Amino acid sequence: MMYFTLYSRTWCHLCDDMLQALLALVGDGYRVDVIDIDADPALVEQYDELVPVLQGCLPGLPPQTLCHYHLDSAAVQQFLDLPAVHGDGRRGD
C-alpha cells in the first residue's frame, strides 16, 4: 500500500507546516510516517539542511522524493495517481 515518509526535526516550523499541509491534502486515508532525522546520524548527514523532505512510497518501488522545504501539492497528486497505473490500493494501512 502507498504511504508517505516525512523526514523532519523537532522545533522545525517548516516540518510542522508540511505535515499539516499534507494531512489537509490527503486526509486520513494514507499512512504518514514522521521520522526525526536527529535520532540517526546517517539521516542527519543525508537530509540535514533539506528538511522537511517528503517521500512517497509504494511496495516494490524505491521511495520517491516528492518535495522538500514546502509541500508540492502537484507532485503529491501525481504520486497519488500512481496506483491506477500499478494497480495498488490507495490506503497505506
mmCIF file of N, CA and C in Angstrom:
data_model
loop_
_atom_site.group_PDB
_atom_site.id
_atom_site.type_symbol
_atom_site.label_atom_id
_atom_site.label_comp_id
_atom_site.label_asym_id
_atom_site.label_seq_id
_atom_site.Cartn_x
_atom_site.Cartn_y
_atom_site.Cartn_z
ATOM 1 N N MET A 1 0.827 -1.182 0.000
ATOM 2 C CA MET A 1 0.000 0.000 0.000
ATOM 3 C C MET A 1 0.877 1.254 0.000
ATOM 4 N N MET A 2 0.394 2.270 -0.607
ATOM 5 C CA MET A 2 1.173 3.509 -0.656
ATOM 6 C C MET A 2 1.116 4.233 0.680
ATOM 7 N N TYR A 3 2.212 4.919 0.969
ATOM 8 C CA TYR A 3 2.278 5.745 2.178
ATOM 9 C C TYR A 3 3.321 6.832 1.969
ATOM 10 N N PHE A 4 3.427 7.707 2.940
ATOM 11 C CA PHE A 4 4.368 8.820 2.869
ATOM 12 C C PHE A 4 5.335 8.751 4.041
ATOM 13 N N THR A 5 6.555 9.189 3.803
ATOM 14 C CA THR A 5 7.543 9.356 4.861
ATOM 15 C C THR A 5 7.974 10.814 4.859
ATOM 16 N N LEU A 6 7.871 11.439 6.019
ATOM 17 C CA LEU A 6 8.290 12.828 6.178
ATOM 18 C C LEU A 6 9.509 12.849 7.088
ATOM 19 N N TYR A 7 10.652 13.221 6.524
ATOM 20 C CA TYR A 7 11.870 13.395 7.311
ATOM 21 C C TYR A 7 11.820 14.787 7.906
ATOM 22 N N SER A 8 11.948 14.846 9.224
ATOM 23 C CA SER A 8 11.606 16.049 9.965
ATOM 24 C C SER A 8 12.601 16.277 11.091
ATOM 25 N N ARG A 9 12.381 17.354 11.823
ATOM 26 C CA ARG A 9 13.137 17.682 13.037
ATOM 27 C C ARG A 9 12.168 18.275 14.052
ATOM 28 N N THR A 10 12.501 18.098 15.327
ATOM 29 C CA THR A 10 11.766 18.778 16.383
ATOM 30 C C THR A 10 12.059 20.267 16.267
ATOM 31 N N TRP A 11 11.097 21.089 16.550
ATOM 32 C CA TRP A 11 11.225 22.546 16.519
ATOM 33 C C TRP A 11 11.469 23.082 15.114
ATOM 34 N N CYS A 12 11.027 22.378 14.106
ATOM 35 C CA CYS A 12 11.177 22.818 12.711
ATOM 36 C C CYS A 12 9.797 23.278 12.232
ATOM 37 N N HIS A 13 9.597 24.583 12.129
ATOM 38 C CA HIS A 13 8.270 25.074 11.732
ATOM 39 C C HIS A 13 7.936 24.689 10.296
ATOM 40 N N LEU A 14 8.932 24.595 9.412
ATOM 41 C CA LEU A 14 8.649 24.144 8.042
ATOM 42 C C LEU A 14 8.174 22.692 8.042
ATOM 43 N N CYS A 15 8.741 21.890 8.940
ATOM 44 C CA CYS A 15 8.326 20.486 9.049
ATOM 45 C C CYS A 15 6.872 20.392 9.506
ATOM 46 N N ASP A 16 6.534 21.175 10.525
ATOM 47 C CA ASP A 16 5.149 21.199 11.011
ATOM 48 C C ASP A 16 4.199 21.681 9.918
ATOM 49 N N ASP A 17 4.617 22.714 9.196
ATOM 50 C CA ASP A 17 3.783 23.250 8.115
ATOM 51 C C ASP A 17 3.552 22.213 7.024
ATOM 52 N N MET A 18 4.638 21.483 6.647
ATOM 53 C CA MET A 18 4.482 20.491 5.587
ATOM 54 C C MET A 18 3.563 19.361 6.031
ATOM 55 N N LEU A 19 3.715 18.902 7.269
ATOM 56 C CA LEU A 19 2.858 17.832 7.764
ATOM 57 C C LEU A 19 1.397 18.261 7.743
ATOM 58 N N GLN A 20 1.098 19.446 8.226
ATOM 59 C CA GLN A 20 -0.287 19.926 8.240
ATOM 60 C C GLN A 20 -0.841 20.078 6.823
ATOM 61 N N ALA A 21 -0.028 20.604 5.907
ATOM 62 C CA ALA A 21 -0.479 20.763 4.519
ATOM 63 C C ALA A 21 -0.713 19.403 3.867
ATOM 64 N N LEU A 22 0.160 18.432 4.157
ATOM 65 C CA LEU A 22 -0.011 17.090 3.599
ATOM 66 C C LEU A 22 -1.292 16.456 4.125
ATOM 67 N N LEU A 23 -1.506 16.532 5.426
ATOM 68 C CA LEU A 23 -2.716 15.942 6.008
ATOM 69 C C LEU A 23 -3.978 16.610 5.476
ATOM 70 N N ALA A 24 -3.926 17.909 5.254
ATOM 71 C CA ALA A 24 -5.081 18.611 4.684
ATOM 72 C C ALA A 24 -5.343 18.155 3.254
ATOM 73 N N LEU A 25 -4.280 17.831 2.534
ATOM 74 C CA LEU A 25 -4.416 17.417 1.136
ATOM 75 C C LEU A 25 -4.909 15.983 1.005
ATOM 76 N N VAL A 26 -4.344 15.061 1.800
ATOM 77 C CA VAL A 26 -4.650 13.643 1.617
ATOM 78 C C VAL A 26 -5.633 13.097 2.647
ATOM 79 N N GLY A 27 -5.931 13.860 3.681
ATOM 80 C CA GLY A 27 -6.855 13.373 4.695
ATOM 81 C C GLY A 27 -6.265 12.227 5.492
ATOM 82 N N ASP A 28 -7.128 11.405 6.075
ATOM 83 C CA ASP A 28 -6.649 10.293 6.900
ATOM 84 C C ASP A 28 -6.605 8.978 6.134
ATOM 85 N N GLY A 29 -6.685 9.037 4.817
ATOM 86 C CA GLY A 29 -6.689 7.824 4.012
ATOM 87 C C GLY A 29 -5.323 7.240 3.721
ATOM 88 N N TYR A 30 -4.255 7.882 4.208
ATOM 89 C CA TYR A 30 -2.898 7.431 3.914
ATOM 90 C C TYR A 30 -2.053 7.466 5.173
ATOM 91 N N ARG A 31 -1.187 6.490 5.299
ATOM 92 C CA ARG A 31 -0.243 6.468 6.411
ATOM 93 C C ARG A 31 0.845 7.504 6.152
ATOM 94 N N VAL A 32 1.195 8.249 7.181
ATOM 95 C CA VAL A 32 2.293 9.211 7.109
ATOM 96 C C VAL A 32 3.241 8.897 8.260
ATOM 97 N N ASP A 33 4.442 8.422 7.931
ATOM 98 C CA ASP A 33 5.465 8.162 8.937
ATOM 99 C C ASP A 33 6.329 9.406 9.067
ATOM 100 N N VAL A 34 6.430 9.938 10.272
ATOM 101 C CA VAL A 34 7.266 11.110 10.529
ATOM 102 C C VAL A 34 8.526 10.619 11.233
ATOM 103 N N ILE A 35 9.674 10.888 10.621
ATOM 104 C CA ILE A 35 10.951 10.418 11.148
ATOM 105 C C ILE A 35 11.802 11.618 11.537
ATOM 106 N N ASP A 36 12.208 11.648 12.797
ATOM 107 C CA ASP A 36 13.085 12.704 13.305
ATOM 108 C C ASP A 36 14.515 12.355 12.908
ATOM 109 N N ILE A 37 15.078 13.113 11.989
ATOM 110 C CA ILE A 37 16.415 12.785 11.483
ATOM 111 C C ILE A 37 17.482 12.906 12.562
ATOM 112 N N ASP A 38 17.248 13.718 13.589
ATOM 113 C CA ASP A 38 18.252 13.905 14.632
ATOM 114 C C ASP A 38 18.449 12.657 15.488
ATOM 115 N N ALA A 39 17.587 11.667 15.351
ATOM 116 C CA ALA A 39 17.725 10.410 16.077
ATOM 117 C C ALA A 39 18.692 9.450 15.385
ATOM 118 N N ASP A 40 19.151 9.793 14.179
ATOM 119 C CA ASP A 40 20.016 8.903 13.402
ATOM 120 C C ASP A 40 21.074 9.731 12.672
ATOM 121 N N PRO A 41 22.346 9.608 13.065
ATOM 122 C CA PRO A 41 23.403 10.398 12.430
ATOM 123 C C PRO A 41 23.473 10.231 10.908
ATOM 124 N N ALA A 42 23.144 9.054 10.408
ATOM 125 C CA ALA A 42 23.161 8.845 8.952
ATOM 126 C C ALA A 42 22.086 9.690 8.271
ATOM 127 N N LEU A 43 20.926 9.817 8.911
ATOM 128 C CA LEU A 43 19.865 10.651 8.342
ATOM 129 C C LEU A 43 20.222 12.129 8.429
ATOM 130 N N VAL A 44 20.891 12.527 9.514
ATOM 131 C CA VAL A 44 21.345 13.919 9.614
ATOM 132 C C VAL A 44 22.298 14.221 8.469
ATOM 133 N N GLU A 45 23.222 13.297 8.213
ATOM 134 C CA GLU A 45 24.178 13.500 7.119
ATOM 135 C C GLU A 45 23.471 13.593 5.771
ATOM 136 N N GLN A 46 22.440 12.788 5.582
ATOM 137 C CA GLN A 46 21.737 12.751 4.296
ATOM 138 C C GLN A 46 20.794 13.936 4.093
ATOM 139 N N TYR A 47 20.062 14.322 5.142
ATOM 140 C CA TYR A 47 18.973 15.290 4.971
ATOM 141 C C TYR A 47 19.164 16.612 5.718
ATOM 142 N N ASP A 48 20.247 16.784 6.430
ATOM 143 C CA ASP A 48 20.461 17.874 7.378
ATOM 144 C C ASP A 48 19.764 19.185 7.025
ATOM 145 N N GLU A 49 20.203 19.867 6.002
ATOM 146 C CA GLU A 49 19.648 21.185 5.678
ATOM 147 C C GLU A 49 18.484 21.131 4.691
ATOM 148 N N LEU A 50 18.058 19.931 4.331
ATOM 149 C CA LEU A 50 16.960 19.787 3.368
ATOM 150 C C LEU A 50 15.593 19.641 4.028
ATOM 151 N N VAL A 51 15.554 19.314 5.323
ATOM 152 C CA VAL A 51 14.268 19.041 5.961
ATOM 153 C C VAL A 51 13.367 20.265 5.937
ATOM 154 N N PRO A 52 12.086 20.010 5.821
ATOM 155 C CA PRO A 52 11.452 18.710 5.700
ATOM 156 C C PRO A 52 11.603 18.123 4.295
ATOM 157 N N VAL A 53 11.694 16.798 4.249
ATOM 158 C CA VAL A 53 11.757 16.068 2.986
ATOM 159 C C VAL A 53 10.597 15.079 2.988
ATOM 160 N N LEU A 54 9.789 15.109 1.938
ATOM 161 C CA LEU A 54 8.648 14.206 1.822
ATOM 162 C C LEU A 54 8.915 13.189 0.733
ATOM 163 N N GLN A 55 8.772 11.912 1.105
ATOM 164 C CA GLN A 55 8.888 10.830 0.131
ATOM 165 C C GLN A 55 7.565 10.089 0.037
ATOM 166 N N GLY A 56 7.262 9.650 -1.184
ATOM 167 C CA GLY A 56 6.130 8.775 -1.414
ATOM 168 C C GLY A 56 6.655 7.364 -1.584
ATOM 169 N N CYS A 57 5.969 6.390 -0.996
ATOM 170 C CA CYS A 57 6.442 5.009 -1.004
ATOM 171 C C CYS A 57 5.359 4.078 -1.529
ATOM 172 N N LEU A 58 5.766 3.222 -2.453
ATOM 173 C CA LEU A 58 4.915 2.155 -2.978
ATOM 174 C C LEU A 58 5.698 0.852 -2.907
ATOM 175 N N PRO A 59 5.063 -0.252 -2.495
ATOM 176 C CA PRO A 59 5.763 -1.533 -2.436
ATOM 177 C C PRO A 59 6.365 -1.890 -3.789
ATOM 178 N N GLY A 60 7.582 -2.399 -3.746
ATOM 179 C CA GLY A 60 8.238 -2.841 -4.963
ATOM 180 C C GLY A 60 8.939 -1.746 -5.739
ATOM 181 N N LEU A 61 8.814 -0.507 -5.292
ATOM 182 C CA LEU A 61 9.471 0.618 -5.956
ATOM 183 C C LEU A 61 10.303 1.378 -4.930
ATOM 184 N N PRO A 62 11.406 1.979 -5.365
ATOM 185 C CA PRO A 62 12.172 2.790 -4.411
ATOM 186 C C PRO A 62 11.367 4.015 -3.991
ATOM 187 N N PRO A 63 11.587 4.511 -2.768
ATOM 188 C CA PRO A 63 10.888 5.732 -2.345
ATOM 189 C C PRO A 63 11.171 6.871 -3.314
ATOM 190 N N GLN A 64 10.172 7.680 -3.538
ATOM 191 C CA GLN A 64 10.275 8.800 -4.476
ATOM 192 C C GLN A 64 10.226 10.101 -3.683
ATOM 193 N N THR A 65 11.298 10.902 -3.762
ATOM 194 C CA THR A 65 11.286 12.199 -3.097
ATOM 195 C C THR A 65 10.351 13.120 -3.865
ATOM 196 N N LEU A 66 9.348 13.621 -3.168
ATOM 197 C CA LEU A 66 8.327 14.460 -3.795
ATOM 198 C C LEU A 66 8.626 15.944 -3.639
ATOM 199 N N CYS A 67 9.206 16.337 -2.509
ATOM 200 C CA CYS A 67 9.488 17.753 -2.280
ATOM 201 C C CYS A 67 10.291 17.915 -1.001
ATOM 202 N N HIS A 68 10.834 19.100 -0.828
ATOM 203 C CA HIS A 68 11.445 19.475 0.442
ATOM 204 C C HIS A 68 11.202 20.959 0.665
ATOM 205 N N TYR A 69 11.339 21.375 1.920
ATOM 206 C CA TYR A 69 11.051 22.735 2.403
ATOM 207 C C TYR A 69 9.553 23.051 2.439
ATOM 208 N N HIS A 70 8.866 22.952 1.304
ATOM 209 C CA HIS A 70 7.429 23.263 1.231
ATOM 210 C C HIS A 70 6.720 22.167 0.442
ATOM 211 N N LEU A 71 5.461 21.908 0.780
ATOM 212 C CA LEU A 71 4.692 20.876 0.097
ATOM 213 C C LEU A 71 4.462 21.259 -1.357
ATOM 214 N N ASP A 72 4.782 20.336 -2.244
ATOM 215 C CA ASP A 72 4.486 20.496 -3.668
ATOM 216 C C ASP A 72 3.233 19.661 -3.931
ATOM 217 N N SER A 73 2.073 20.297 -3.856
ATOM 218 C CA SER A 73 0.813 19.555 -3.962
ATOM 219 C C SER A 73 0.660 18.882 -5.316
ATOM 220 N N ALA A 74 1.202 19.468 -6.374
ATOM 221 C CA ALA A 74 1.131 18.835 -7.700
ATOM 222 C C ALA A 74 1.939 17.539 -7.714
ATOM 223 N N ALA A 75 3.114 17.533 -7.087
ATOM 224 C CA ALA A 75 3.935 16.318 -7.033
ATOM 225 C C ALA A 75 3.250 15.246 -6.192
ATOM 226 N N VAL A 76 2.621 15.652 -5.097
ATOM 227 C CA VAL A 76 1.895 14.699 -4.260
ATOM 228 C C VAL A 76 0.720 14.121 -5.042
ATOM 229 N N GLN A 77 -0.022 14.949 -5.741
ATOM 230 C CA GLN A 77 -1.162 14.466 -6.521
ATOM 231 C C GLN A 77 -0.712 13.515 -7.620
ATOM 232 N N GLN A 78 0.397 13.826 -8.261
ATOM 233 C CA GLN A 78 0.927 12.937 -9.299
ATOM 234 C C GLN A 78 1.290 11.584 -8.686
ATOM 235 N N PHE A 79 1.879 11.594 -7.490
ATOM 236 C CA PHE A 79 2.195 10.349 -6.802
ATOM 237 C C PHE A 79 0.920 9.587 -6.446
ATOM 238 N N LEU A 80 -0.105 10.293 -5.985
ATOM 239 C CA LEU A 80 -1.365 9.639 -5.628
ATOM 240 C C LEU A 80 -2.020 8.970 -6.833
ATOM 241 N N ASP A 81 -1.746 9.462 -8.020
ATOM 242 C CA ASP A 81 -2.314 8.881 -9.234
ATOM 243 C C ASP A 81 -1.586 7.613 -9.673
ATOM 244 N N LEU A 82 -0.413 7.301 -9.103
ATOM 245 C CA LEU A 82 0.355 6.120 -9.498
ATOM 246 C C LEU A 82 -0.366 4.797 -9.281
ATOM 247 N N PRO A 83 -1.140 4.597 -8.195
ATOM 248 C CA PRO A 83 -1.785 3.296 -8.012
ATOM 249 C C PRO A 83 -2.665 2.884 -9.180
ATOM 250 N N ALA A 84 -3.240 3.832 -9.875
ATOM 251 C CA ALA A 84 -4.062 3.484 -11.037
ATOM 252 C C ALA A 84 -3.204 2.808 -12.099
ATOM 253 N N VAL A 85 -1.945 3.207 -12.174
ATOM 254 C CA VAL A 85 -1.025 2.612 -13.143
ATOM 255 C C VAL A 85 -0.536 1.261 -12.643
ATOM 256 N N HIS A 86 -0.234 1.173 -11.335
ATOM 257 C CA HIS A 86 0.353 -0.037 -10.775
ATOM 258 C C HIS A 86 -0.670 -0.997 -10.187
ATOM 259 N N GLY A 87 -1.929 -0.589 -10.100
ATOM 260 C CA GLY A 87 -2.971 -1.474 -9.605
ATOM 261 C C GLY A 87 -2.976 -1.661 -8.097
ATOM 262 N N ASP A 88 -2.305 -0.784 -7.343
ATOM 263 C CA ASP A 88 -2.266 -0.896 -5.889
ATOM 264 C C ASP A 88 -3.432 -0.139 -5.275
ATOM 265 N N GLY A 89 -3.814 -0.562 -4.071
ATOM 266 C CA GLY A 89 -4.841 0.168 -3.341
ATOM 267 C C GLY A 89 -4.322 1.509 -2.872
ATOM 268 N N ARG A 90 -5.218 2.375 -2.501
ATOM 269 C CA ARG A 90 -4.822 3.729 -2.117
ATOM 270 C C ARG A 90 -4.436 3.854 -0.651
ATOM 271 N N ARG A 91 -4.961 3.044 0.213
ATOM 272 C CA ARG A 91 -4.686 3.247 1.636
ATOM 273 C C ARG A 91 -3.365 2.594 2.027
ATOM 274 N N GLY A 92 -2.666 3.222 2.961
ATOM 275 C CA GLY A 92 -1.403 2.701 3.461
ATOM 276 C C GLY A 92 -1.532 2.140 4.864
ATOM 277 N N ASP A 93 -2.463 1.244 5.075
ATOM 278 C CA ASP A 93 -2.712 0.680 6.418
ATOM 279 C C ASP A 93 -1.597 -0.254 6.816
#
